[in-house]
PDB file of C-alpha atoms in Angstrom:
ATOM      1  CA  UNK O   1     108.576  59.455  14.669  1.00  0.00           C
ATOM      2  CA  UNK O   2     105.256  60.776  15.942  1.00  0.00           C
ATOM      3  CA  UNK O   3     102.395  58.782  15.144  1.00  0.00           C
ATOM      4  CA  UNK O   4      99.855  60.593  12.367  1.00  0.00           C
ATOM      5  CA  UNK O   5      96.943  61.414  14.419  1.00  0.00           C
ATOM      6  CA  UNK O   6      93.805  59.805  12.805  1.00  0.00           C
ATOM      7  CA  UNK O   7      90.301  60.762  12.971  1.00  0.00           C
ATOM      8  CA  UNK O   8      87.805  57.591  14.150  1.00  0.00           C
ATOM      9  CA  UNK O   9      84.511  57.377  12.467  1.00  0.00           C
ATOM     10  CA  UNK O  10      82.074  55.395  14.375  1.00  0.00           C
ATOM     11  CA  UNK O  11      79.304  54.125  12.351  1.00  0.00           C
ATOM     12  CA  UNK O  12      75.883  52.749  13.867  1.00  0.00           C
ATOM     13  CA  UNK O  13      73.411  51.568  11.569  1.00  0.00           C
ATOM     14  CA  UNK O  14      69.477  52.155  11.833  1.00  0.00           C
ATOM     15  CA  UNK O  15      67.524  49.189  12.860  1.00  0.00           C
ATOM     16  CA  UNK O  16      63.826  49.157  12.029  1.00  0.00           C
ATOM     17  CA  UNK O  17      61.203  46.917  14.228  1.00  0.00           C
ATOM     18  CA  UNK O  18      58.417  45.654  12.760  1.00  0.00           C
ATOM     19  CA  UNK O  19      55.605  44.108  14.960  1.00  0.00           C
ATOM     20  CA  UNK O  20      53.045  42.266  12.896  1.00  0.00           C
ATOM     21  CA  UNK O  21      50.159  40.330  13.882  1.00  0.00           C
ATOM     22  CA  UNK O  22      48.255  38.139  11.505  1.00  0.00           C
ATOM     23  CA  UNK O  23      44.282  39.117  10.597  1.00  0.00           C
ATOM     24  CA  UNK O  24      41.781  36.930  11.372  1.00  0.00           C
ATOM     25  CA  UNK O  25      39.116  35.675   9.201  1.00  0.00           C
ATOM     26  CA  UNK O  26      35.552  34.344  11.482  1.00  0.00           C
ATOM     27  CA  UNK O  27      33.635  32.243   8.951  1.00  0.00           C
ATOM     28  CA  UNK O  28      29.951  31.230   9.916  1.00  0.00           C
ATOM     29  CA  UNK O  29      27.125  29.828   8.144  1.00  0.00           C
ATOM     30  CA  UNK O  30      23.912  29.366   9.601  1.00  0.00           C
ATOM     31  CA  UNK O  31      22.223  25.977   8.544  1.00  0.00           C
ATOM     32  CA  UNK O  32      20.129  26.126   6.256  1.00  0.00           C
ATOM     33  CA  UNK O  33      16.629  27.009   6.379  1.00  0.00           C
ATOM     34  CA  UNK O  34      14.346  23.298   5.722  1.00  0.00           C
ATOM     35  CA  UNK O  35      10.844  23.665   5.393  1.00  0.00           C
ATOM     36  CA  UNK O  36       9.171  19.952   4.739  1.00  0.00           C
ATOM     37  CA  UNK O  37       5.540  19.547   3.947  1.00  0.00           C
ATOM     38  CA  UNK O  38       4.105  16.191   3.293  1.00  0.00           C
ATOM     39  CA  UNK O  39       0.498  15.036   2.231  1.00  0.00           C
ATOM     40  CA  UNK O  40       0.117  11.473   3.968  1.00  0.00           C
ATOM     41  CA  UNK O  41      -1.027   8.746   1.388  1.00  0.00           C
ATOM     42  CA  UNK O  42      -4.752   7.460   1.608  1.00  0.00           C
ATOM     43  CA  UNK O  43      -5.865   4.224   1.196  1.00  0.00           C
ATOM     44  CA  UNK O  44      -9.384   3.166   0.942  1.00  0.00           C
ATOM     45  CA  UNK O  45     -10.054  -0.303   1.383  1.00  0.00           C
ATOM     46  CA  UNK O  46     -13.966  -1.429   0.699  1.00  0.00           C
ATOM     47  CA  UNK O  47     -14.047  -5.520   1.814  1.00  0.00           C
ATOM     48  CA  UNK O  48     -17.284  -6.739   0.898  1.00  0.00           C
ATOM     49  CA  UNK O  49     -18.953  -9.291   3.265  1.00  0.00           C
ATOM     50  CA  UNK O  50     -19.239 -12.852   2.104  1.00  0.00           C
ATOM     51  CA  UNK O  51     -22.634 -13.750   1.269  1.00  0.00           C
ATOM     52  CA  UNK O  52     -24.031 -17.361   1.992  1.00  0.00           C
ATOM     53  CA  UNK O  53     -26.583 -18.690   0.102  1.00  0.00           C
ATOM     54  CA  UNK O  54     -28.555 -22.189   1.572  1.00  0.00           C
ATOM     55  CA  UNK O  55     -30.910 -23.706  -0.858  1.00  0.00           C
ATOM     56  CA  UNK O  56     -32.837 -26.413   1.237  1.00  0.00           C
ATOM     57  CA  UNK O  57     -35.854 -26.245  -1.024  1.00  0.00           C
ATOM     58  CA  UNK O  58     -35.190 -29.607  -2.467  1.00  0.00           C
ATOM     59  CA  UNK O  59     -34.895 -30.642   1.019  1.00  0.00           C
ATOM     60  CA  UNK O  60     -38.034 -29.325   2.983  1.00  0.00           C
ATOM     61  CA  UNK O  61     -40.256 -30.545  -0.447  1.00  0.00           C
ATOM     62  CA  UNK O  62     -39.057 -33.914   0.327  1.00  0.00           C
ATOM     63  CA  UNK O  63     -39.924 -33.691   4.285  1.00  0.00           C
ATOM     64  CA  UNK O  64     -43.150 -31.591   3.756  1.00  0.00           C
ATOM     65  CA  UNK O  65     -43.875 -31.867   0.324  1.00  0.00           C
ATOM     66  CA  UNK O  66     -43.216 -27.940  -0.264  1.00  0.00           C
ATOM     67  CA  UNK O  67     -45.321 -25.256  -1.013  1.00  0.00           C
ATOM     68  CA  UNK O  68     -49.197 -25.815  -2.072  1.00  0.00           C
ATOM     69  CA  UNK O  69     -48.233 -25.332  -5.934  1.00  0.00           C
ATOM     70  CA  UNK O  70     -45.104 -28.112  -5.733  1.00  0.00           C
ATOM     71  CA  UNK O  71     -46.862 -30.549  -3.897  1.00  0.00           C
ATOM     72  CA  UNK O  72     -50.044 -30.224  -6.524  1.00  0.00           C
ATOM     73  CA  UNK O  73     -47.574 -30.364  -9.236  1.00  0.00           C
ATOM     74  CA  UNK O  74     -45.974 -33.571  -7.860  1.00  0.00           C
ATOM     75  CA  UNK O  75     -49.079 -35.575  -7.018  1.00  0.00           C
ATOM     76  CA  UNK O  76     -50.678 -34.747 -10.724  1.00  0.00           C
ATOM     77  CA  UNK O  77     -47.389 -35.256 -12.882  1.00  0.00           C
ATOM     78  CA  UNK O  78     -48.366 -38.255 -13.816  1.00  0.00           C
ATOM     79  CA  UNK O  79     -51.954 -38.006 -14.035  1.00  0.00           C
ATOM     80  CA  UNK O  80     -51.758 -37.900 -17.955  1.00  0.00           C
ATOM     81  CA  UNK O  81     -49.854 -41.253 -17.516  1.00  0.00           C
ATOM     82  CA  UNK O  82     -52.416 -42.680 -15.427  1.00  0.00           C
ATOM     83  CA  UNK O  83     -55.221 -41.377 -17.817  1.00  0.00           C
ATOM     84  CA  UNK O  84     -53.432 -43.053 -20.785  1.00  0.00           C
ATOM     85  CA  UNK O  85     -52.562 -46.882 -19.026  1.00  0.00           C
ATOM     86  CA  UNK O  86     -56.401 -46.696 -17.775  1.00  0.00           C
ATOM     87  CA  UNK O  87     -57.728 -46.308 -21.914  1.00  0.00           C
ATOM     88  CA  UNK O  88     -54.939 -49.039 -22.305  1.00  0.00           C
ATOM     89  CA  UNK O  89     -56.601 -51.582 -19.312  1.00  0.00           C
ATOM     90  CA  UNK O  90     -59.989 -50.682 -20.473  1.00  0.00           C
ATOM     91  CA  UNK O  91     -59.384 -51.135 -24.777  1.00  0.00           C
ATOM     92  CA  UNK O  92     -57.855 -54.644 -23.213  1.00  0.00           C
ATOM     93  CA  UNK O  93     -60.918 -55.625 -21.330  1.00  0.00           C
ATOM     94  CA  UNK O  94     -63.115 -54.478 -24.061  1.00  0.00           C
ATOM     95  CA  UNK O  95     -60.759 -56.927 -26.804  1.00  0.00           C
ATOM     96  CA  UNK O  96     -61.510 -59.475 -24.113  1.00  0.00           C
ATOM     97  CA  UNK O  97     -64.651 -59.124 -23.887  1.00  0.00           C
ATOM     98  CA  UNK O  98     -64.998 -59.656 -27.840  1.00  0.00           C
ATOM     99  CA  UNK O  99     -63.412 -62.816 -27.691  1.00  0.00           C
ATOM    100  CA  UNK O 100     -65.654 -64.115 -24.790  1.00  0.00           C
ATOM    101  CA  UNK O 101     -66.321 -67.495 -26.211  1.00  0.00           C
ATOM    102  CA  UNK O 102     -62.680 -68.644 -25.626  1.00  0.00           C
ATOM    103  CA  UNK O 103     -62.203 -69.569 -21.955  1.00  0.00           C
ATOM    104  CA  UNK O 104     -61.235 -67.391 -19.738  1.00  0.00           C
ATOM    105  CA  UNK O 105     -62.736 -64.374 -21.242  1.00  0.00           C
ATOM    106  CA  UNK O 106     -65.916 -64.389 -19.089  1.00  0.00           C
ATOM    107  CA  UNK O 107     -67.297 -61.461 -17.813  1.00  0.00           C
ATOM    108  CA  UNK O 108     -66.321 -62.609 -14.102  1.00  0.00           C
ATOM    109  CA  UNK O 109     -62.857 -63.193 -14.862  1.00  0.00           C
ATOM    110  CA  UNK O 110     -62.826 -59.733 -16.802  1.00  0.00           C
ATOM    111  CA  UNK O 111     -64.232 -57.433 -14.840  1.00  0.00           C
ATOM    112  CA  UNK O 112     -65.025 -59.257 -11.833  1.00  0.00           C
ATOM    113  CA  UNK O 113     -61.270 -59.611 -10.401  1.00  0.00           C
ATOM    114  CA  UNK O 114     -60.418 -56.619  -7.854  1.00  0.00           C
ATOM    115  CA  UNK O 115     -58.399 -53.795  -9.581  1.00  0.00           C
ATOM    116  CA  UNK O 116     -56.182 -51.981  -7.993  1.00  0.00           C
ATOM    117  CA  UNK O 117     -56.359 -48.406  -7.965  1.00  0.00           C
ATOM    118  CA  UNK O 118     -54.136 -46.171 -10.090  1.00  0.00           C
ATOM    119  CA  UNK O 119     -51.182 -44.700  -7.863  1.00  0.00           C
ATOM    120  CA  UNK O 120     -51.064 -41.018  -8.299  1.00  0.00           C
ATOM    121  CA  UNK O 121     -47.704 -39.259  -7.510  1.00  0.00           C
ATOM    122  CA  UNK O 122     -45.885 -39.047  -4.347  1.00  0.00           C
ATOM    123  CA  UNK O 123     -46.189 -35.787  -2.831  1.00  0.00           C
ATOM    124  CA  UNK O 124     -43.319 -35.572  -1.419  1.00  0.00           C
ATOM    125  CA  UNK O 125     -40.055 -34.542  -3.068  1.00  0.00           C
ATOM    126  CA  UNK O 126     -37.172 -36.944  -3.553  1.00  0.00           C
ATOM    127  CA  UNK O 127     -34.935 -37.620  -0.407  1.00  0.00           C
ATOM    128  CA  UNK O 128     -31.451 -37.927  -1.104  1.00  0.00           C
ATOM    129  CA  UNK O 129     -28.152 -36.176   0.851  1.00  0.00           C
ATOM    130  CA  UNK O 130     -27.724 -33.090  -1.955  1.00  0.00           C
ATOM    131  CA  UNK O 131     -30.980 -31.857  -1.149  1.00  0.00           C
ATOM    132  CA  UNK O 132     -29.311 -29.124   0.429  1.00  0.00           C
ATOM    133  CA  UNK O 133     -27.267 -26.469  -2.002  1.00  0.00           C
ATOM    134  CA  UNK O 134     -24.768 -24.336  -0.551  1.00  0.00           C
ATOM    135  CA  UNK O 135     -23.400 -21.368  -2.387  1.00  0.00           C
ATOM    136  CA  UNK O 136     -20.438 -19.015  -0.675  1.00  0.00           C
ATOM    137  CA  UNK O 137     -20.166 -15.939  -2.674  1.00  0.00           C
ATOM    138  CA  UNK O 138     -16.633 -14.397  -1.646  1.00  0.00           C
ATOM    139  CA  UNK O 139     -16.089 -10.888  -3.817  1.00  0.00           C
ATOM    140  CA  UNK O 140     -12.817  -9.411  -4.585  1.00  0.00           C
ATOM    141  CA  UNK O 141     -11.725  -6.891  -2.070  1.00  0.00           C
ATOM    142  CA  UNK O 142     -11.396  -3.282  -3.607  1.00  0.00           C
ATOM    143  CA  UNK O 143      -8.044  -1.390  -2.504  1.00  0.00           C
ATOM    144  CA  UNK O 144      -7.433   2.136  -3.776  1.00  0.00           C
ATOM    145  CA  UNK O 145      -4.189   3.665  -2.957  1.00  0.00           C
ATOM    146  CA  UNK O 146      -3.596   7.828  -3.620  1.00  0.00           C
ATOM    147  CA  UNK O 147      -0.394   8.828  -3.400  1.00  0.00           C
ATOM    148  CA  UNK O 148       1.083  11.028  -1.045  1.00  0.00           C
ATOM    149  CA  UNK O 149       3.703  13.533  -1.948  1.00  0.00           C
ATOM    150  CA  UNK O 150       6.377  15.550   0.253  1.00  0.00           C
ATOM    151  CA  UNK O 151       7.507  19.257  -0.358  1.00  0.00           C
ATOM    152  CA  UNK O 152      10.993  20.335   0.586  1.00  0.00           C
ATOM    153  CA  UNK O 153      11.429  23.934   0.472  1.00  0.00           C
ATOM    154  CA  UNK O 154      15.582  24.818   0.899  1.00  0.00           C
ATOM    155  CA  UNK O 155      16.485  28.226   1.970  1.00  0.00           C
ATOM    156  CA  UNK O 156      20.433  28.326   1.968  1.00  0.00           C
ATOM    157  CA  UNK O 157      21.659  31.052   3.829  1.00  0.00           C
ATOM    158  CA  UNK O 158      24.622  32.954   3.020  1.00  0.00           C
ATOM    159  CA  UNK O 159      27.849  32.690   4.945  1.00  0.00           C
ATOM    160  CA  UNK O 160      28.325  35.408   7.266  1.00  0.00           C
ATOM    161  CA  UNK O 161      32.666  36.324   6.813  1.00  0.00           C
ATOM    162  CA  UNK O 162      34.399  38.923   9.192  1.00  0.00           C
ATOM    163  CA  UNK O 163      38.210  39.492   8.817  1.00  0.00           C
ATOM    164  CA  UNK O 164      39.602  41.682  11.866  1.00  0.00           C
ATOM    165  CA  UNK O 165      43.012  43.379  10.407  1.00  0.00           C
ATOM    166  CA  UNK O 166      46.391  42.278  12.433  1.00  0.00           C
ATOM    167  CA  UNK O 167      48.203  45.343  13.752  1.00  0.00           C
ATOM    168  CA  UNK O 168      51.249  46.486  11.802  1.00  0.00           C
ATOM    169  CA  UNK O 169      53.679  48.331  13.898  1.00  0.00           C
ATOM    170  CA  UNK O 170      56.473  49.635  12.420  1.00  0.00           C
ATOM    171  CA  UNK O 171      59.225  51.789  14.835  1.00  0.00           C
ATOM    172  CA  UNK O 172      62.763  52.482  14.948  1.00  0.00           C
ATOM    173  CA  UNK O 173      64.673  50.160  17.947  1.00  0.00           C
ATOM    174  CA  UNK O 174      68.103  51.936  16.615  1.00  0.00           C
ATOM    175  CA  UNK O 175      67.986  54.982  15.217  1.00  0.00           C
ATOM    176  CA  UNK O 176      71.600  55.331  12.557  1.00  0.00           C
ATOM    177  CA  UNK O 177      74.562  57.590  13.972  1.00  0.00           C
ATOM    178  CA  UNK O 178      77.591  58.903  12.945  1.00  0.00           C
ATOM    179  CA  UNK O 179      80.262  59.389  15.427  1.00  0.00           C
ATOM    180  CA  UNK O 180      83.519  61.428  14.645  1.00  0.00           C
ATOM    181  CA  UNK O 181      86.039  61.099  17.166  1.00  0.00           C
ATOM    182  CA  UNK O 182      88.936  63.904  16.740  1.00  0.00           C
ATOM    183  CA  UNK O 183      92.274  62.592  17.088  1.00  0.00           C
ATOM    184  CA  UNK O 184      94.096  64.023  20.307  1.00  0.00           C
ATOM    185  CA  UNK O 185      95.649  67.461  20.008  1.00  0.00           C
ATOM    186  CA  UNK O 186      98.615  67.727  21.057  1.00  0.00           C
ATOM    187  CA  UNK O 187      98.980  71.290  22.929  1.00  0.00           C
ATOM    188  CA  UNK O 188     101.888  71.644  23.891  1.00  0.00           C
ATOM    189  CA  UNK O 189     103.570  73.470  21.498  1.00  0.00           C
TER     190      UNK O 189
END
């Protein structure tokens, strides 16, 4: 028995390569654009000078006696007083005089005695320690304050995207085949 002579298909399949790179995105954003403007505050500060005020009036009247018109005024204050206790003494030595028959009313004993004389006004003023007046005038200090203010100016700037494709290769590493492979002949017949 002979063996039936077969025919041998030889199959090879196709085989595709792919080489594939990735893209690639570059993302960049410039910072953006700040534009500050500011107006400074102002102050204004007006600090008024103390003032001191010395009153020694009181004080140089009663070492000098003051002006002319104070020291005048002093020594004839009580001139009207004087006037009035000298009508006074002489109304009393005149009701004396009426009675002159008691005793003691004579005319030596009246008018005969030495008077003193009437005491017109010192003309100095009067001493004493708050002679002198001190004043010190302290005024409030004026502060103005104007406000500054600041400007911010924002430009944003866009971001700046680039993609750069991948490469996509695409090739055949096997190309398909069919192989037929006869079965031996045999020729000797």
């Amino acid at each position: 028995m002979s063996a039936i002579p077969m025919l041998q298909i030889r199959q090879q399949n196709g085989r595709i390569g792919i080489d594939a790179d990735l893209g690639q995105y570059s993302i960049r954003q410039p910072k953006a654009d700040l534009q500050i403007k500011s107006n400074p505050a102002t102050l204004q500060i007006d600090q008024h000078q103390p003032e001191l005020v010395v009153d020694s009036s009181r004080a140089n009247a009663a070492i000098t006696g003051g002006t002319h018109l104070e020291m005048t005024q002093r020594l004839y204050s009580n001139v009207k007083q004087i006037f009035l206790e000298g009508i006074a003494k002489r109304v009393e030595q005149g009701n004396r005089m009426t009675d002159f028959h008691k005793p003691g009313n004579t005319i030596a004993e009246v008018y005969g005695k030495e008077q003193a004389l009437p005491t017109i006004g010192e003309h100095r003023g009067e001493a004493s320690i708050d002679n002198v007046d001190i004043h010190f005038n302290v005024r409030k200090t004026d502060i103005e304050i104007e406000r500054g203010s600041v400007d911010i100016d924002v430009k944003v700037n866009k971001p700046e995207i680039d993609y750069q494709r991948g490469k996509l290769q695409i090739y055949m590493m096997q190309y398909p085949s069919i192989q037929f492979i006869p079965p031996e002949v045999d020729q000797t017949v």
